[in-house]
Short mmCIF file of C-alpha atoms in Angstrom, two decimals:
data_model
loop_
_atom_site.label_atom_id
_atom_site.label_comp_id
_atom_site.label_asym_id
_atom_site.label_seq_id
_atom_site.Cartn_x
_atom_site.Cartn_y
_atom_site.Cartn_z
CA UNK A 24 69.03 52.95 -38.76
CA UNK A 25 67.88 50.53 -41.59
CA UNK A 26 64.22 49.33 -42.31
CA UNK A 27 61.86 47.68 -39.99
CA UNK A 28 60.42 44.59 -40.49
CA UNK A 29 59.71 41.86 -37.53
CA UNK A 30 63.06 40.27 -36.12
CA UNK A 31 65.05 43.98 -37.77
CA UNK A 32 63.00 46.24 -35.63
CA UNK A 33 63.74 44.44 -32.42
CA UNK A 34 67.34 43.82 -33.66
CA UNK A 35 67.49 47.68 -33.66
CA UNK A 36 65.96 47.80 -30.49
CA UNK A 37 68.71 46.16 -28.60
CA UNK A 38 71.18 48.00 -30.56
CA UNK A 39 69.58 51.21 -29.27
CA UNK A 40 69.02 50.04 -25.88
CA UNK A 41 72.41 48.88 -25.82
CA UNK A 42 74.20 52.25 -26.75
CA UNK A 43 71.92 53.52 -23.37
CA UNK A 44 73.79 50.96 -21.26
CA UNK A 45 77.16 52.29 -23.00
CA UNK A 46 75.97 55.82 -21.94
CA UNK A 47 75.46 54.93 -18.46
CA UNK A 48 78.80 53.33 -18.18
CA UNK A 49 80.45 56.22 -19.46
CA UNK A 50 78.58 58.63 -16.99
CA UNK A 51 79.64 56.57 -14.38
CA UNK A 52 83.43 56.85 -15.54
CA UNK A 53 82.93 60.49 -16.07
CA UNK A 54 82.11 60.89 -12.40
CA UNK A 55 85.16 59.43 -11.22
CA UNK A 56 87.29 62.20 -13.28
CA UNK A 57 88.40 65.11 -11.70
CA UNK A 58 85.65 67.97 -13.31
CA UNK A 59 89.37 70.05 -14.22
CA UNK A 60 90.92 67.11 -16.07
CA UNK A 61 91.10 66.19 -19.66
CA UNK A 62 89.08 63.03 -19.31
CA UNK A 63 86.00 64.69 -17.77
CA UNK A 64 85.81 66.82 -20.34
CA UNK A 65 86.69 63.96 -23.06
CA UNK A 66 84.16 61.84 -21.61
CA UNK A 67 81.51 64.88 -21.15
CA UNK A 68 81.95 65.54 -25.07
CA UNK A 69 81.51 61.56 -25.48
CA UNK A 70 78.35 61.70 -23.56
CA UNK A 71 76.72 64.79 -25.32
CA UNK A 72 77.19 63.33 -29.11
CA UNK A 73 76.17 59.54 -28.32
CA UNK A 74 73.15 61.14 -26.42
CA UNK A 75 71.93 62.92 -29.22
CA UNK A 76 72.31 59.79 -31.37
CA UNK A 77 70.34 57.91 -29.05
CA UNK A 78 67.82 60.38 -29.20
CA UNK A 79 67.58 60.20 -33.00
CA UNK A 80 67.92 56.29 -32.89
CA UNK A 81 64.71 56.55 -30.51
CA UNK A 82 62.43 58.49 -32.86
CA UNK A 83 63.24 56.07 -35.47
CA UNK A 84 62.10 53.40 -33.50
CA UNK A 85 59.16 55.02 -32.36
CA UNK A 86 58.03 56.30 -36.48
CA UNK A 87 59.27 52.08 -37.78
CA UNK A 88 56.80 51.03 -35.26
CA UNK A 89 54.26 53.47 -36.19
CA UNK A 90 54.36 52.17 -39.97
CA UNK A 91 54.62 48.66 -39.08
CA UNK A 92 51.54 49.08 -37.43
CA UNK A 93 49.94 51.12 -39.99
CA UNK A 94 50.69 48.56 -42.67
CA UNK A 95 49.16 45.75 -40.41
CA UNK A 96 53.08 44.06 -40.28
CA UNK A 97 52.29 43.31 -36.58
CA UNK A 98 49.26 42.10 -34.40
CA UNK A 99 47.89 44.62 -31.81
CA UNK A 100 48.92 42.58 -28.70
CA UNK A 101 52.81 42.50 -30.43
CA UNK A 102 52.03 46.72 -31.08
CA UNK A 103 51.22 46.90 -27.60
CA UNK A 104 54.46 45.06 -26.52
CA UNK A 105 56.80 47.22 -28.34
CA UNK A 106 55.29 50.06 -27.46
CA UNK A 107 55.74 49.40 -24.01
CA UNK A 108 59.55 49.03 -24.72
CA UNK A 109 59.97 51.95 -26.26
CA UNK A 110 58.30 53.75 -23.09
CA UNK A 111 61.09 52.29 -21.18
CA UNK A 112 63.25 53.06 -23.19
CA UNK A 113 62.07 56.64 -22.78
CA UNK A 114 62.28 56.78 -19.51
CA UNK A 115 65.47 55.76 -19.68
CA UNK A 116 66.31 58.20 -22.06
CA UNK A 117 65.18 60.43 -19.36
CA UNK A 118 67.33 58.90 -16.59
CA UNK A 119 70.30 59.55 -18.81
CA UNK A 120 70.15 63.01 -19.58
CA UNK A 121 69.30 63.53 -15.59
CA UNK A 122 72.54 61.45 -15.15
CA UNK A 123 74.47 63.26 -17.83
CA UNK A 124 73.89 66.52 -15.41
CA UNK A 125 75.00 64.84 -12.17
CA UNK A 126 78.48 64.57 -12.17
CA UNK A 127 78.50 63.03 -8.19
CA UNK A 128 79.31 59.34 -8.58
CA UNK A 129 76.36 57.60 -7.84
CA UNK A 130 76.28 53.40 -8.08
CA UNK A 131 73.56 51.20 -9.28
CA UNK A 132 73.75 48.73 -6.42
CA UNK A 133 73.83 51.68 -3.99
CA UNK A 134 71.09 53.29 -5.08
CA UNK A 135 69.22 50.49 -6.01
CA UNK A 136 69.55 49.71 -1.88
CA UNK A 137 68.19 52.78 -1.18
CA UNK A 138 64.85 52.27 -2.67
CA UNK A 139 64.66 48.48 -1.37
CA UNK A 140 64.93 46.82 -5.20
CA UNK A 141 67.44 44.78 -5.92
CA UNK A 142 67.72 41.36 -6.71
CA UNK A 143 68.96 37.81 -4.56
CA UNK A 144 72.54 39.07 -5.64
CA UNK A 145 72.49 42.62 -4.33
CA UNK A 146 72.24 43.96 -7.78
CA UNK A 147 69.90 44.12 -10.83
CA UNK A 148 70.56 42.73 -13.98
CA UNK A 149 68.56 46.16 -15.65
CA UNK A 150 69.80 49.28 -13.86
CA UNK A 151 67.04 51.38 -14.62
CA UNK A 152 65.00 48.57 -13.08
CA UNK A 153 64.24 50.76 -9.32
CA UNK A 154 61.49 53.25 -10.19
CA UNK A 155 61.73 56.48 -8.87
CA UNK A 156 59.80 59.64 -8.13
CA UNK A 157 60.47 62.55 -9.61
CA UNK A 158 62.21 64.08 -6.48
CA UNK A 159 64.80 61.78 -6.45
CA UNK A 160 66.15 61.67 -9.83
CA UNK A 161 69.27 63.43 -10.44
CA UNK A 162 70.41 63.29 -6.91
CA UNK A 163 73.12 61.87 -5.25
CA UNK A 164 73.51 58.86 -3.00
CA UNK A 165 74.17 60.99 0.11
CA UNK A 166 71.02 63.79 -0.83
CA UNK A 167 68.93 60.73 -1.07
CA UNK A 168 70.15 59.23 2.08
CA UNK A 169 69.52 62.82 3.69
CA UNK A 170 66.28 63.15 1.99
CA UNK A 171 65.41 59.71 3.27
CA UNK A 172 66.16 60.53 6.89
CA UNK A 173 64.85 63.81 6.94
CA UNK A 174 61.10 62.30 5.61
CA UNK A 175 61.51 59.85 8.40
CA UNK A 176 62.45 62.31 10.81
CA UNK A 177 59.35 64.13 10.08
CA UNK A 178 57.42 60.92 10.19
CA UNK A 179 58.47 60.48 13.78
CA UNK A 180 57.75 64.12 14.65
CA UNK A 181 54.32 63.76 13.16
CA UNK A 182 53.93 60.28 15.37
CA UNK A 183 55.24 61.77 18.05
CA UNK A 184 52.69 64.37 18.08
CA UNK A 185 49.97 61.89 17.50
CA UNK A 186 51.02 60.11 20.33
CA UNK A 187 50.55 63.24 22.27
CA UNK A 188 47.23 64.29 21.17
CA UNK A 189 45.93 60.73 21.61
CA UNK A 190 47.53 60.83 25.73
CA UNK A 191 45.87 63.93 26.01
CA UNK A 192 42.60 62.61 24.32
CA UNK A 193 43.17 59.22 26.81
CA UNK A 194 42.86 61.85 29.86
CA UNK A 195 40.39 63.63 28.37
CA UNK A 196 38.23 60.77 28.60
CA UNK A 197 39.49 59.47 31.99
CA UNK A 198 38.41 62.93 33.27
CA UNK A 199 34.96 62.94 31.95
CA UNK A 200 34.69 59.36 33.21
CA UNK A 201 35.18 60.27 36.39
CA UNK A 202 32.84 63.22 36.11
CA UNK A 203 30.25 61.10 34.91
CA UNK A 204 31.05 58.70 37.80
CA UNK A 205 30.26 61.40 40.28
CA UNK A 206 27.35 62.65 38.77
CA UNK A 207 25.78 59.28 38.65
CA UNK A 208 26.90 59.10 42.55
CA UNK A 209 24.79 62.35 43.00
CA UNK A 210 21.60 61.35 40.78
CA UNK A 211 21.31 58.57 43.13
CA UNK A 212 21.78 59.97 45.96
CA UNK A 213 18.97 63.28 45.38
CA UNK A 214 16.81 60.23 44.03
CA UNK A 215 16.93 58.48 47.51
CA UNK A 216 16.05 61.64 48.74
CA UNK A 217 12.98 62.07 46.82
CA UNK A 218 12.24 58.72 47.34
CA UNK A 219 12.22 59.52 51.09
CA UNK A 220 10.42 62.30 51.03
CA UNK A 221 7.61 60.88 49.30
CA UNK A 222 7.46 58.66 51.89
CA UNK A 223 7.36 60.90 54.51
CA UNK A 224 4.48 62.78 52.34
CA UNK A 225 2.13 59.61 51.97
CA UNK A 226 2.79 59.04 55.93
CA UNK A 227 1.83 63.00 56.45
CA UNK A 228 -1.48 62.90 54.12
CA UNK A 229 -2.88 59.36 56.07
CA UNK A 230 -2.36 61.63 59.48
CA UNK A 231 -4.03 64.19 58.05
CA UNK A 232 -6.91 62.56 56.56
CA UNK A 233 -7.48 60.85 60.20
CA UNK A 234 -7.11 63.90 62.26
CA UNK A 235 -9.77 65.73 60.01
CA UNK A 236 -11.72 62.55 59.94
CA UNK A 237 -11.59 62.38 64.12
CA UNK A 238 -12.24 66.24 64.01
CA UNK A 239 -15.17 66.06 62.01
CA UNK A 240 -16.96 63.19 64.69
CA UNK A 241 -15.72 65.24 67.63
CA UNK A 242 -17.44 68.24 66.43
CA UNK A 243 -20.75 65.96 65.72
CA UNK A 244 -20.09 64.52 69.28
CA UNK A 245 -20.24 68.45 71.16
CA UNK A 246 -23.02 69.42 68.93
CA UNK A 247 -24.84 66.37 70.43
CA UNK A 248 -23.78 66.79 74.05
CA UNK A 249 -25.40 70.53 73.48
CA UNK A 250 -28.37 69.77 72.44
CA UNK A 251 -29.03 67.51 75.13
CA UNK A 252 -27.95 69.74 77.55
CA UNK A 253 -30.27 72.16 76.13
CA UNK A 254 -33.37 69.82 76.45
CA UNK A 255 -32.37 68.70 80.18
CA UNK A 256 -32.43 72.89 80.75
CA UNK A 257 -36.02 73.17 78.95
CA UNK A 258 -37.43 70.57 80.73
CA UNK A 259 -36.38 71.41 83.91
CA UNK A 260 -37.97 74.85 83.72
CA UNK A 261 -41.02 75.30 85.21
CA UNK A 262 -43.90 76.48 83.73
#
């Protein structure tokens, strides 16, 4: 690649992000051949050397950007900018040589559908514009689709189990409800009896207090009747 100035380092930009796009096409017509035929292997070869160039293309991006910015060629905010392009382009980079070692045929628009991220026409105009986890890349269509369903699979087991717990937990509470219910029922009901018998108790004391009160003036009364009696007898003795 030639030297970087402004407009030459983004001209050399597209040229390398172009030659990914060329890549990708190529892996994509590589995994329509038959792995035992002469085009696979063609096509594999193809792959491999154009790989490596775009690998070496890459660096030299990465070390022109490094001295434009070193020698002040470019503002920070336009630094920033490219270098977020060239992290794309990484990643792509990265995409490719997962690609390169999948050889199921896998299509943008189908996989772009998987991940819910494509555009109004069913298809993106970048096609290493639906992010992925790590997980994911390298697979197939049909292992994502299984991985898919068997995460939501799991998700329903785990709901399902949730909903359990939370019946049980419902019941739970019903129970002690009730419980609480009946123990109320029976607080009220030994507190009617205490009520009662206090009652009875204040009623019990009064009739005491007047039975000792009417014992007390009937013993005064005898003690009087005696000593009259006892003075009638003295008085009627002779002397």
């Amino acid at each position: 690649m030639a030297g970087f100035g402004g407009d030459s380092w983004l001209s050399e930009f597209s040229s390398c992000e172009q030659q990914a796009q060329e890549i990708l096409e190529k892996i994509h017509e590589r995994n329509k051949q038959q792995r035992s035929g002469a085009n696979y292997s063609k096509l594999n070869s193809a792959i491999r050397v154009q790989m490596k160039k775009f690998s070496r293309d890459l660096v030299t991006l990465r070390q022109g950007l490094s001295k434009a910015s070193s020698a002040y060629h470019i503002t920070q905010r336009e630094l920033e900018r490219r270098q977020n392009m060239l992290d794309n382009l990484a990643s792509k980079e990265k995409q490719l040589n997962d690609a390169s070692k999948n050889d199921q045929v896998t299509a943008p628009n189908e996989r772009s559908n998987l991940f819910g991220n494509q555009g109004s026409a069913g298809f993106h105009d970048d096609p290493w514009a639906t992010e992925e986890s790590e997980e994911t890349r390298g697979l197939g269509v049909s292992d994502i689709r299984q991985q898919q369903t068997r995460v939501m699979d799991e998700q329903d087991q785990g709901l399902d189990v949730l909903s359990t717990i939370i019946a049980r937990q419902k019941q739970l509470g019903q129970a002690i409800g009730d419980e609480v219910d009946l123990q109320n029922e029976l607080i009220d009901d030994i507190q009617g009896g205490v009520q009662k018998t206090d009652a009875r108790l204040l009623k019990e004391t009064r009739h005491v207090k007047i039975v000792d009160k009417k014992s007390a003036n009937c013993g005064m009364i005898v003690v009087i009747v005696l000593l009259l009696i006892a003075i009638v007898v003295v008085a009627c003795i002779p002397k």
